[in-house]
Each structure stands twice: as structure tokens, then as C-alpha cells.
mmCIF file with all atom_site columns, C-alpha atoms in Angstrom:
data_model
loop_
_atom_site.group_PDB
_atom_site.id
_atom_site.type_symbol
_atom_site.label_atom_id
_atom_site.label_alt_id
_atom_site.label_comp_id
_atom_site.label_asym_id
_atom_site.label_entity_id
_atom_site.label_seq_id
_atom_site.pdbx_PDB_ins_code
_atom_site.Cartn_x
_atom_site.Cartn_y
_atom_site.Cartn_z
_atom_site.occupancy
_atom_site.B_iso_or_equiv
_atom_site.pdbx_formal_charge
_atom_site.auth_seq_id
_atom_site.auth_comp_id
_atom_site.auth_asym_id
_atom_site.auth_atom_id
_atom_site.pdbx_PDB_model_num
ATOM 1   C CA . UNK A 1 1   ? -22.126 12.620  1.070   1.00 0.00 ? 1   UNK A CA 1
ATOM 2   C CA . UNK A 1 2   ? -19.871 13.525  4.064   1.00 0.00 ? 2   UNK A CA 1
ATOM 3   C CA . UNK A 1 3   ? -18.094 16.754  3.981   1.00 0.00 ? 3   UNK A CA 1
ATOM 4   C CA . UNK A 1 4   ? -14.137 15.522  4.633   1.00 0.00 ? 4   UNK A CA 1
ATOM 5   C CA . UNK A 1 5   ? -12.308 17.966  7.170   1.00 0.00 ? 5   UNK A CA 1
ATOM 6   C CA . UNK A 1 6   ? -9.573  20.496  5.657   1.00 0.00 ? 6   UNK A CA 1
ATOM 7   C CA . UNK A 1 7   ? -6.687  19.228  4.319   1.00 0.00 ? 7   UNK A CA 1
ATOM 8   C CA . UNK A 1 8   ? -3.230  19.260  6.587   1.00 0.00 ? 8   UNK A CA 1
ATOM 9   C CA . UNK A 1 9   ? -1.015  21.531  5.184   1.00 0.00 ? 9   UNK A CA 1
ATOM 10  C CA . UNK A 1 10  ? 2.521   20.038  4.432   1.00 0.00 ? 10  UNK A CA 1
ATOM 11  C CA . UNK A 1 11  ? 5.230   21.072  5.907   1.00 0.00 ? 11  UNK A CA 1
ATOM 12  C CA . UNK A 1 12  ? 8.764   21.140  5.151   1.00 0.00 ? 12  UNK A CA 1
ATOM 13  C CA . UNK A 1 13  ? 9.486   17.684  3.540   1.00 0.00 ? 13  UNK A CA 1
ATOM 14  C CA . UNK A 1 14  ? 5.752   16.496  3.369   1.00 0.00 ? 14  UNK A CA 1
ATOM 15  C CA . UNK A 1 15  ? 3.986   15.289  1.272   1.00 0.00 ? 15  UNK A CA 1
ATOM 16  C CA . UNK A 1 16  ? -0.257  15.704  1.408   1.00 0.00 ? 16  UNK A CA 1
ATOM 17  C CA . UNK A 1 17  ? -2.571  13.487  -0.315  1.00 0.00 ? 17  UNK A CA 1
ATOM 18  C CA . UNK A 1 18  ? -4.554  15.868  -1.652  1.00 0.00 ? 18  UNK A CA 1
ATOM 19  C CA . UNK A 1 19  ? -1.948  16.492  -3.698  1.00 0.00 ? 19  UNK A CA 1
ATOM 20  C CA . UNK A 1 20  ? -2.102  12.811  -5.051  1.00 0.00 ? 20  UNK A CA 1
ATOM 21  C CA . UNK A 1 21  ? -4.354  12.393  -8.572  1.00 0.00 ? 21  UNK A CA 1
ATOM 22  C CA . UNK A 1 22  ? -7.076  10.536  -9.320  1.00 0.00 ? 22  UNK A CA 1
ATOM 23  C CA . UNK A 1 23  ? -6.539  8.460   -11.873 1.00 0.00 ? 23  UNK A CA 1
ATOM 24  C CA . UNK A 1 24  ? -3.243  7.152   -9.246  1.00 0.00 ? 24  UNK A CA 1
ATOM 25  C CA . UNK A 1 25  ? -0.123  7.478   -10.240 1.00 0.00 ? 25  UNK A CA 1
ATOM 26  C CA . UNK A 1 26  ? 2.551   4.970   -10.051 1.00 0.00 ? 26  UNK A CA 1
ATOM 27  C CA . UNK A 1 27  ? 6.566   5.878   -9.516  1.00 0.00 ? 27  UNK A CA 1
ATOM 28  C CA . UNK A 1 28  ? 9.109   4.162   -8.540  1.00 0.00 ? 28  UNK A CA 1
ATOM 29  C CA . UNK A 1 29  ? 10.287  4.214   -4.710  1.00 0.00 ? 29  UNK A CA 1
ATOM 30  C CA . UNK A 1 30  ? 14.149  3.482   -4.308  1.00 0.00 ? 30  UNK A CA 1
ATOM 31  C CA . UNK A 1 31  ? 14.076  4.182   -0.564  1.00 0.00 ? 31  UNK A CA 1
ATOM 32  C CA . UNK A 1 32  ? 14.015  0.769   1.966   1.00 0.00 ? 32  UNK A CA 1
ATOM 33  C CA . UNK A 1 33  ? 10.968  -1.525  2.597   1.00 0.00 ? 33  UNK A CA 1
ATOM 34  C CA . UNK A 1 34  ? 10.578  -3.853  5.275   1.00 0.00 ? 34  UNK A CA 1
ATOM 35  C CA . UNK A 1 35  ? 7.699   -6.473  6.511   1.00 0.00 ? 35  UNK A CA 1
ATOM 36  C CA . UNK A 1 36  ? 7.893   -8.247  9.799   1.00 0.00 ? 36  UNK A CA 1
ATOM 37  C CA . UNK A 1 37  ? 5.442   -10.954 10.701  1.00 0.00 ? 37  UNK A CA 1
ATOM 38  C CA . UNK A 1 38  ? 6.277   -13.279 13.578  1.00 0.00 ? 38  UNK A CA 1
ATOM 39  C CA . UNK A 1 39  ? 9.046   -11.968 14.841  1.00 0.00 ? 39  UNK A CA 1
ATOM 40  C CA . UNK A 1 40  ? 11.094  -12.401 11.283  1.00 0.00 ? 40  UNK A CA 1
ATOM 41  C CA . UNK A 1 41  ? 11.584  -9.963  8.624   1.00 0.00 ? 41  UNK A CA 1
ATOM 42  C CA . UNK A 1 42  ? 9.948   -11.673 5.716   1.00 0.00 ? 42  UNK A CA 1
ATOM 43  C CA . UNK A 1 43  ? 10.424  -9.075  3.452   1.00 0.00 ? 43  UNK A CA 1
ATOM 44  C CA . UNK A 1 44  ? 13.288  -6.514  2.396   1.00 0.00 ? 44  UNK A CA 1
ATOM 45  C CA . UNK A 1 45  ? 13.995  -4.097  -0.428  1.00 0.00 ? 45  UNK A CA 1
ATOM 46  C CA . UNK A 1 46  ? 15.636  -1.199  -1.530  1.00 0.00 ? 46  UNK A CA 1
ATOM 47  C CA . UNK A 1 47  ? 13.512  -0.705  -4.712  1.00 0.00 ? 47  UNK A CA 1
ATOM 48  C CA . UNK A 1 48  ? 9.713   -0.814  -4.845  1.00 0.00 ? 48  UNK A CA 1
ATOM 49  C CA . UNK A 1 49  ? 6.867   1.319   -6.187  1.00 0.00 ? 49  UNK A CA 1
ATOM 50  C CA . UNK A 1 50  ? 4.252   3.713   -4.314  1.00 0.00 ? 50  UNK A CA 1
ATOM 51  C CA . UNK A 1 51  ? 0.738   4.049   -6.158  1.00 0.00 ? 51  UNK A CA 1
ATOM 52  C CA . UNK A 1 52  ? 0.021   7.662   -5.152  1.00 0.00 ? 52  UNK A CA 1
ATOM 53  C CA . UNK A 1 53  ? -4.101  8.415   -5.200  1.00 0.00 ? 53  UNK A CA 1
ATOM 54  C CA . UNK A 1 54  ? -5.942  11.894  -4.192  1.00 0.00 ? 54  UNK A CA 1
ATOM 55  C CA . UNK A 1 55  ? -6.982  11.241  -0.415  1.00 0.00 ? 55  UNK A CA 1
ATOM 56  C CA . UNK A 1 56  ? -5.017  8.123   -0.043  1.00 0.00 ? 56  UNK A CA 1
ATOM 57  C CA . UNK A 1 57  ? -2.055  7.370   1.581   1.00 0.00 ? 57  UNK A CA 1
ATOM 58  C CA . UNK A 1 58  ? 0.963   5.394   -0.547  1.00 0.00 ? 58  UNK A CA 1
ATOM 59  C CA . UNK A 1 59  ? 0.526   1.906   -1.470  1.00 0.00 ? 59  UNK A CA 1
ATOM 60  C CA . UNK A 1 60  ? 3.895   0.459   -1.679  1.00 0.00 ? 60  UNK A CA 1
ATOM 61  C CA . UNK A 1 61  ? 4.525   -2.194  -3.690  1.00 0.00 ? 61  UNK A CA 1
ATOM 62  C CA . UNK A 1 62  ? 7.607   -4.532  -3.187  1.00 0.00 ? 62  UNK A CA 1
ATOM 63  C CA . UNK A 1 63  ? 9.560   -7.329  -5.971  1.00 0.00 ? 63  UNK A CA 1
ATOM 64  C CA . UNK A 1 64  ? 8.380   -10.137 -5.452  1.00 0.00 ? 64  UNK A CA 1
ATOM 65  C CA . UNK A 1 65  ? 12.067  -11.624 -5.194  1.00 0.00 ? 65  UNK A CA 1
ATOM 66  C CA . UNK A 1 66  ? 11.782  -9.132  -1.802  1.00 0.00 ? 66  UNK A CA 1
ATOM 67  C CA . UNK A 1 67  ? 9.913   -12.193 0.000   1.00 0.00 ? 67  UNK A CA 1
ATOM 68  C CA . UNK A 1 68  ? 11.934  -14.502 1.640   1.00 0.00 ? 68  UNK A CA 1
ATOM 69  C CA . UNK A 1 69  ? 11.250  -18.604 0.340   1.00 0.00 ? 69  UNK A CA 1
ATOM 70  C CA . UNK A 1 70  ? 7.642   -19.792 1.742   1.00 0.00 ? 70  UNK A CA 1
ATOM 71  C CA . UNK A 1 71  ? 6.540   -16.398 3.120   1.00 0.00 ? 71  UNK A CA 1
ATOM 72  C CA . UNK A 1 72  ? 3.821   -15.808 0.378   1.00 0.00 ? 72  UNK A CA 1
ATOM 73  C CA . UNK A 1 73  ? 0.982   -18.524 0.285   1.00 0.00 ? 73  UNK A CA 1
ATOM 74  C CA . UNK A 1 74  ? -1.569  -18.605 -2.354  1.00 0.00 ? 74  UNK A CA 1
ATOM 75  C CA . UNK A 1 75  ? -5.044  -17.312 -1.089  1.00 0.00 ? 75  UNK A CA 1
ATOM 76  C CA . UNK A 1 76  ? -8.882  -17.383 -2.063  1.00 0.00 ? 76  UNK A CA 1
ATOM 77  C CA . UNK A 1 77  ? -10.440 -14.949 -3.266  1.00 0.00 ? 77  UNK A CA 1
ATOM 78  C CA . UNK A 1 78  ? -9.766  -11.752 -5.391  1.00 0.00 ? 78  UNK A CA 1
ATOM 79  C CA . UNK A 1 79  ? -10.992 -7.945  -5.871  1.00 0.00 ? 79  UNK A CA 1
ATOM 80  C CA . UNK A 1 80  ? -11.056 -5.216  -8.405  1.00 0.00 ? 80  UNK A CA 1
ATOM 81  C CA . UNK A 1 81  ? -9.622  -2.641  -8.723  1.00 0.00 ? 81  UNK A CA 1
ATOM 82  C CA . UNK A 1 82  ? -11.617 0.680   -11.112 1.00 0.00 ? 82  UNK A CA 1
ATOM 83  C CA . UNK A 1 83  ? -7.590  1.870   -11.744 1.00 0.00 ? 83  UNK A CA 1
ATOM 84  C CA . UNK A 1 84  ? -5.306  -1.254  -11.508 1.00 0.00 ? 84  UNK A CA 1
ATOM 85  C CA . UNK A 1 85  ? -7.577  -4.129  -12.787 1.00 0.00 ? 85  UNK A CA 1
ATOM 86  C CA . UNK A 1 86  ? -7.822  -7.954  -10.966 1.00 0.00 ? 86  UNK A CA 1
ATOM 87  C CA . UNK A 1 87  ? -6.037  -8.486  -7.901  1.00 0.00 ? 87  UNK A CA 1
ATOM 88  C CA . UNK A 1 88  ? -5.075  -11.854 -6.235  1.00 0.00 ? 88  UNK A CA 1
ATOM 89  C CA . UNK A 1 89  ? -4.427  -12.420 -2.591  1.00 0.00 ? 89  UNK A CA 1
ATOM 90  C CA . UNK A 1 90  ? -1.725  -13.516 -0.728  1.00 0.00 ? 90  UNK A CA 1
ATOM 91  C CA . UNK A 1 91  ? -1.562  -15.249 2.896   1.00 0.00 ? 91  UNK A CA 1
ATOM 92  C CA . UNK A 1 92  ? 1.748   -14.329 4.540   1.00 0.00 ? 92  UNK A CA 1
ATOM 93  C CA . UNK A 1 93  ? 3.244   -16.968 6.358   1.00 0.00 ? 93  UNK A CA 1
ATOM 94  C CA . UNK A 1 94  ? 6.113   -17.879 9.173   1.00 0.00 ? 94  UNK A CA 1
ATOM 95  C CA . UNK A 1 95  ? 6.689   -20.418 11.404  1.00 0.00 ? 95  UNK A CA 1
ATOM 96  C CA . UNK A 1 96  ? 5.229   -18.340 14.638  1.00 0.00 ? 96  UNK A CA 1
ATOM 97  C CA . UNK A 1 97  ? 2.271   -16.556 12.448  1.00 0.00 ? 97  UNK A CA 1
ATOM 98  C CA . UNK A 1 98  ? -0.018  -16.579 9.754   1.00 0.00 ? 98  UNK A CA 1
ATOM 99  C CA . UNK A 1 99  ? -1.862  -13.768 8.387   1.00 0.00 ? 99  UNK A CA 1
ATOM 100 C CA . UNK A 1 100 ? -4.604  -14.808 6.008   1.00 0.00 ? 100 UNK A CA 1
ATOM 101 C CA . UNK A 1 101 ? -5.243  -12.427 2.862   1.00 0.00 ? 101 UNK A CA 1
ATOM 102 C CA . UNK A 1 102 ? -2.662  -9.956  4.186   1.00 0.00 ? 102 UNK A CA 1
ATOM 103 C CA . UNK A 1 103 ? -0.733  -8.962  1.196   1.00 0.00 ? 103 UNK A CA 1
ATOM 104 C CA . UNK A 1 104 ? -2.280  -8.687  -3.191  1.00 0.00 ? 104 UNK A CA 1
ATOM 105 C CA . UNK A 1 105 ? -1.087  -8.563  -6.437  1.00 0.00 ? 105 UNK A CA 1
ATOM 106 C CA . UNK A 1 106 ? -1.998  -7.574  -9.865  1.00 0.00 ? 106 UNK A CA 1
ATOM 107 C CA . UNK A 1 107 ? -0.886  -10.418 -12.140 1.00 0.00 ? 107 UNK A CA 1
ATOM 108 C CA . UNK A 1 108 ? -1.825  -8.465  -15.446 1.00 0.00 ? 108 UNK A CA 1
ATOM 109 C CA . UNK A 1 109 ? -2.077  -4.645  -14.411 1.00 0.00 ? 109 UNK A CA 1
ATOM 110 C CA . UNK A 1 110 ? -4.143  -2.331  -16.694 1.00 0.00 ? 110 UNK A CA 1
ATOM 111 C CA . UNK A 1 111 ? -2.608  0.696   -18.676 1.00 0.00 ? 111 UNK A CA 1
ATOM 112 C CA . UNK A 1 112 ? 0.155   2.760   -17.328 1.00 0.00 ? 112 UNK A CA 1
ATOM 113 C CA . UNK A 1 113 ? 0.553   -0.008  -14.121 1.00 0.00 ? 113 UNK A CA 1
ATOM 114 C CA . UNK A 1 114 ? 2.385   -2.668  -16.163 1.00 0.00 ? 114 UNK A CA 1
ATOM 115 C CA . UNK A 1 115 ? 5.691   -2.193  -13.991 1.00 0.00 ? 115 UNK A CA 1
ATOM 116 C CA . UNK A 1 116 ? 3.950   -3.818  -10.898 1.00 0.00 ? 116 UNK A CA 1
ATOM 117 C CA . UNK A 1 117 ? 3.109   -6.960  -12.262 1.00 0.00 ? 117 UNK A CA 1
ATOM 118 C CA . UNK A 1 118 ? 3.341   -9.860  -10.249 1.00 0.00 ? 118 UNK A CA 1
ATOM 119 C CA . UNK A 1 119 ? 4.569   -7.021  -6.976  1.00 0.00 ? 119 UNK A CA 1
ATOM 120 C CA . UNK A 1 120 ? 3.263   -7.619  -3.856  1.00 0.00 ? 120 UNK A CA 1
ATOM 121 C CA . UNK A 1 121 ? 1.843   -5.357  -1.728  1.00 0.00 ? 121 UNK A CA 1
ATOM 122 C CA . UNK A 1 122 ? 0.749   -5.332  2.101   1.00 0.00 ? 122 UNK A CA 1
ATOM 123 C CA . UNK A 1 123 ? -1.767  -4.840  4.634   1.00 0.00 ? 123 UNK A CA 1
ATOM 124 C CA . UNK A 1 124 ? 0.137   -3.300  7.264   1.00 0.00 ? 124 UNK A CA 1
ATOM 125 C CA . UNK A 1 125 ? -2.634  -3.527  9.793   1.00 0.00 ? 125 UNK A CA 1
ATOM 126 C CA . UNK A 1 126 ? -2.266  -7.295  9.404   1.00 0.00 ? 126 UNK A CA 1
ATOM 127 C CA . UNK A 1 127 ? 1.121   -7.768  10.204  1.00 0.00 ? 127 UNK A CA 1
ATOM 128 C CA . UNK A 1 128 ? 3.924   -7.270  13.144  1.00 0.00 ? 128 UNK A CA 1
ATOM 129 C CA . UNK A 1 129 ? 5.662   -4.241  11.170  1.00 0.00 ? 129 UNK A CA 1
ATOM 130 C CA . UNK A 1 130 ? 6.382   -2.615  8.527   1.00 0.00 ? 130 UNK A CA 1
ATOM 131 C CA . UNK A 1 131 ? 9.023   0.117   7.991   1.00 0.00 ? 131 UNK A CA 1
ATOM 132 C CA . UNK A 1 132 ? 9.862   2.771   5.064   1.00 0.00 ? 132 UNK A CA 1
ATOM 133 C CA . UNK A 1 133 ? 13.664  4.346   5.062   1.00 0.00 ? 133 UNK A CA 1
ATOM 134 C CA . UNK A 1 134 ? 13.412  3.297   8.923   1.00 0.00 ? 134 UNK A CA 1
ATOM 135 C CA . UNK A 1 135 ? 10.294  4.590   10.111  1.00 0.00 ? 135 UNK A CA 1
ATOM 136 C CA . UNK A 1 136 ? 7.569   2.276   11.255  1.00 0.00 ? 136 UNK A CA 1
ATOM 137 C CA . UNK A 1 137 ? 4.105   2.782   8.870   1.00 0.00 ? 137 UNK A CA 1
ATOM 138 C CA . UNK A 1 138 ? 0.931   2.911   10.624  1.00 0.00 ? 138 UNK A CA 1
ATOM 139 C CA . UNK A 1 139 ? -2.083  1.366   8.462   1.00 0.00 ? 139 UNK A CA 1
ATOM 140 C CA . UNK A 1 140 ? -4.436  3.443   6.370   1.00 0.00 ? 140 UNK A CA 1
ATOM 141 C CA . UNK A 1 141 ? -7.606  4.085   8.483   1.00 0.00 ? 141 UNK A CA 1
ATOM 142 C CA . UNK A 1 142 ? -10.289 1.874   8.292   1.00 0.00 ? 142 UNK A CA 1
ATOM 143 C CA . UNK A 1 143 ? -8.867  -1.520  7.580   1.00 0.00 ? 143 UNK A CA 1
ATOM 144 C CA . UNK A 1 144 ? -9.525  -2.068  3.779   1.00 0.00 ? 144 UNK A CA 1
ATOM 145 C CA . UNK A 1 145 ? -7.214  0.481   2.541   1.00 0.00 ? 145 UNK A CA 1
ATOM 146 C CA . UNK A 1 146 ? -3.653  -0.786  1.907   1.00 0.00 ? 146 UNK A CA 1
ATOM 147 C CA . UNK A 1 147 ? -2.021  2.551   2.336   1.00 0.00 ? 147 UNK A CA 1
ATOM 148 C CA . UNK A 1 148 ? 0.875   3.264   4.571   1.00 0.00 ? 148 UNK A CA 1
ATOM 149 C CA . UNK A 1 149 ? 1.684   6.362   6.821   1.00 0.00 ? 149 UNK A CA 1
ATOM 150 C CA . UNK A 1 150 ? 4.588   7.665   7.105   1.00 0.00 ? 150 UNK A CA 1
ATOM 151 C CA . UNK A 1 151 ? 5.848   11.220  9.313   1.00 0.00 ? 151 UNK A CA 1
ATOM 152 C CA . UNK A 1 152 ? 6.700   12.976  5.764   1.00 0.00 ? 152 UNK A CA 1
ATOM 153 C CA . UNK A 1 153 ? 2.272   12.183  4.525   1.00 0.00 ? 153 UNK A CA 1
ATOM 154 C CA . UNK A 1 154 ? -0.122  14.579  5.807   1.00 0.00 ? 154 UNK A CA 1
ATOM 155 C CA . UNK A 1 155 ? -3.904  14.255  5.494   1.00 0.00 ? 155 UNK A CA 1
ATOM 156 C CA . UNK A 1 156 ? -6.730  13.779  6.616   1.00 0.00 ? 156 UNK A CA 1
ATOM 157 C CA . UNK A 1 157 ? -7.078  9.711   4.998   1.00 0.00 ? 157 UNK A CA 1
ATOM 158 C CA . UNK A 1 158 ? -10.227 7.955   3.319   1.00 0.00 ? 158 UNK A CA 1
ATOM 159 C CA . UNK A 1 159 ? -10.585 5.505   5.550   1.00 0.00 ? 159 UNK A CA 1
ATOM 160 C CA . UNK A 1 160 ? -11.813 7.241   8.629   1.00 0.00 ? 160 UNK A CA 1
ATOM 161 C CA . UNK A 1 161 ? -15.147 7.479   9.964   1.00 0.00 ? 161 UNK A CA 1
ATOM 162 C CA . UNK A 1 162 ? -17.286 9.319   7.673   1.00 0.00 ? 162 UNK A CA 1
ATOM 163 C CA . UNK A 1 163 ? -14.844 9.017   4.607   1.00 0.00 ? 163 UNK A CA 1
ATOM 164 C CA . UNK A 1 164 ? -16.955 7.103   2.362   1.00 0.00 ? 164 UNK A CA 1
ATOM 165 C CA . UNK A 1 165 ? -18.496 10.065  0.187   1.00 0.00 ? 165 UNK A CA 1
ATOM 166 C CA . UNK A 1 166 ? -15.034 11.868  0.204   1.00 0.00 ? 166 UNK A CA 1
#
């Protein structure tokens, strides 16, 4: 088991994600939430969800309604998750780009999760942009993570080198 470096203190306005529980939370985020594959904003929203999770980066989850028409292709496959239950995959689509298995669901969330049924969320690693209140995300670490980073999250992340044990 890796030892994970000290955690970032927060400053003014930050938030740090060892401040985040295990078992996740889930709260509503009323804030704006953009996606941008191909050159086209394919998603956009003014009232999503973050699942908040000790050592983890927010996973924002957006209405499905936030899609634009034909952006969200069913996918194969599917994972589970020990807090949120069965998750289904989504390939995100536009005319100039395709980005296979880049954005999930949970169709029937467990316990205390219920209010994200059938909301998407994305792999920001997989497509052009993504933006919260403005500011573009950068991916979680380690490209199986769906958490986004913002200026205002403070860490270190799982995800990096050497996080596995954390």
C-alpha cells in the first residue's frame, strides 16, 4: 500500500478532497455545465449534481435533457459501481467526432443516489472540453476516474501514479 503525499491545504474558496466522505455524497450543483466534442457544444446546463468522494475529485452529473438530439449513442458494455450500483455507457457523438464509451449512467441508482437516475456523466479526458461556471476542467488523473478539476479543488487525486492503495 502506497503512502499518498499530504493533503493541499485549501485556500480561500477551496474546496479539498480529503474533505469529501466515503460513502460519496451526492448534492445538487446549480452552477453551469458545458461539454464540447467536435467543435460543438453538445451539452449545456445550469443544474446538475456533483458526487463528492474522499480523495476524488467531483463527478458531475448533467439532465439528460442537457444533451443536444443524437449526441448520446448507446454503448457496450457496463461497470459497477461498490456506492452507486450498475452503470451503462454512453458513446458521444457529432458530425466531426466520436468518442466511444465517453460518458455513463446509472439507470436504477442504489440508496441515497436515486436523484441521478438516468443523468449522464462524462469523461472529460475523452472529449474537446468541458467547462464548470466558465472554467475549463482538467480530467481526474489516471484516465478511469470521471472526476473533474476545477481552480476552487485541491488535492492530491487517486488517480496518479502510485494512488492505488490510497
Amino acid at each position: 500500500m502506497s503512502m499518498r503525499p499530504p493533503a493541499q491545504p485549501p485556500g480561500p474558496g477551496q474546496e479539498s478532497v480529503w474533505d469529501y466522505p466515503r460513502p460519496p455524497r451526492l448534492e445538487p450543483f446549480d452552477g453551469t455545465i458545458t461539454v464540447e466534442l467536435g467543435g460543438t457544444v453538445i451539452a449545456s446546463t445550469d443544474r446538475g449534481w456533483r458526487v463528492l468522494e474522499t480523495s476524488h475529485p467531483p463527478t458531475y452529473y448533467l439532465p439528460r435533457e442537457a444533451f443536444a438530439p443524437g449526441a448520446l449513442r448507446d454503448a457496450p458494455g457496463s461497470s459497477w459501481c461498490e456506492w452507486k450500483g450498475q452503470a451503462r455507457y454512453y458513446d458521444l457523438v457529432t458530425e466531426a467526432r466520436t468518442a466511444p464509451q465517453a460518458a455513463w449512467t446509472y439507470p436504477a441508482p442504489t440508496r441515497g443516489f436515486e436523484s441521478i437516475a438516468g443523468a449522464i456523466a462524462v469523461m472529460a479526458g475523452q472529449v474537446d472540453r468541458c467547462t464548470v461556471n466558465g472554467e475549463t476542467v482538467e480530467p481526474q488523473p489516471g484516465g478511469f476516474y470521471g472526476g473533474w478539476i476545477t481552480s476552487w479543488i485541491v488535492g492530491p487525486f487517486k488517480g496518479v501514479p502510485g494512488s492505488m492503495g490510497w
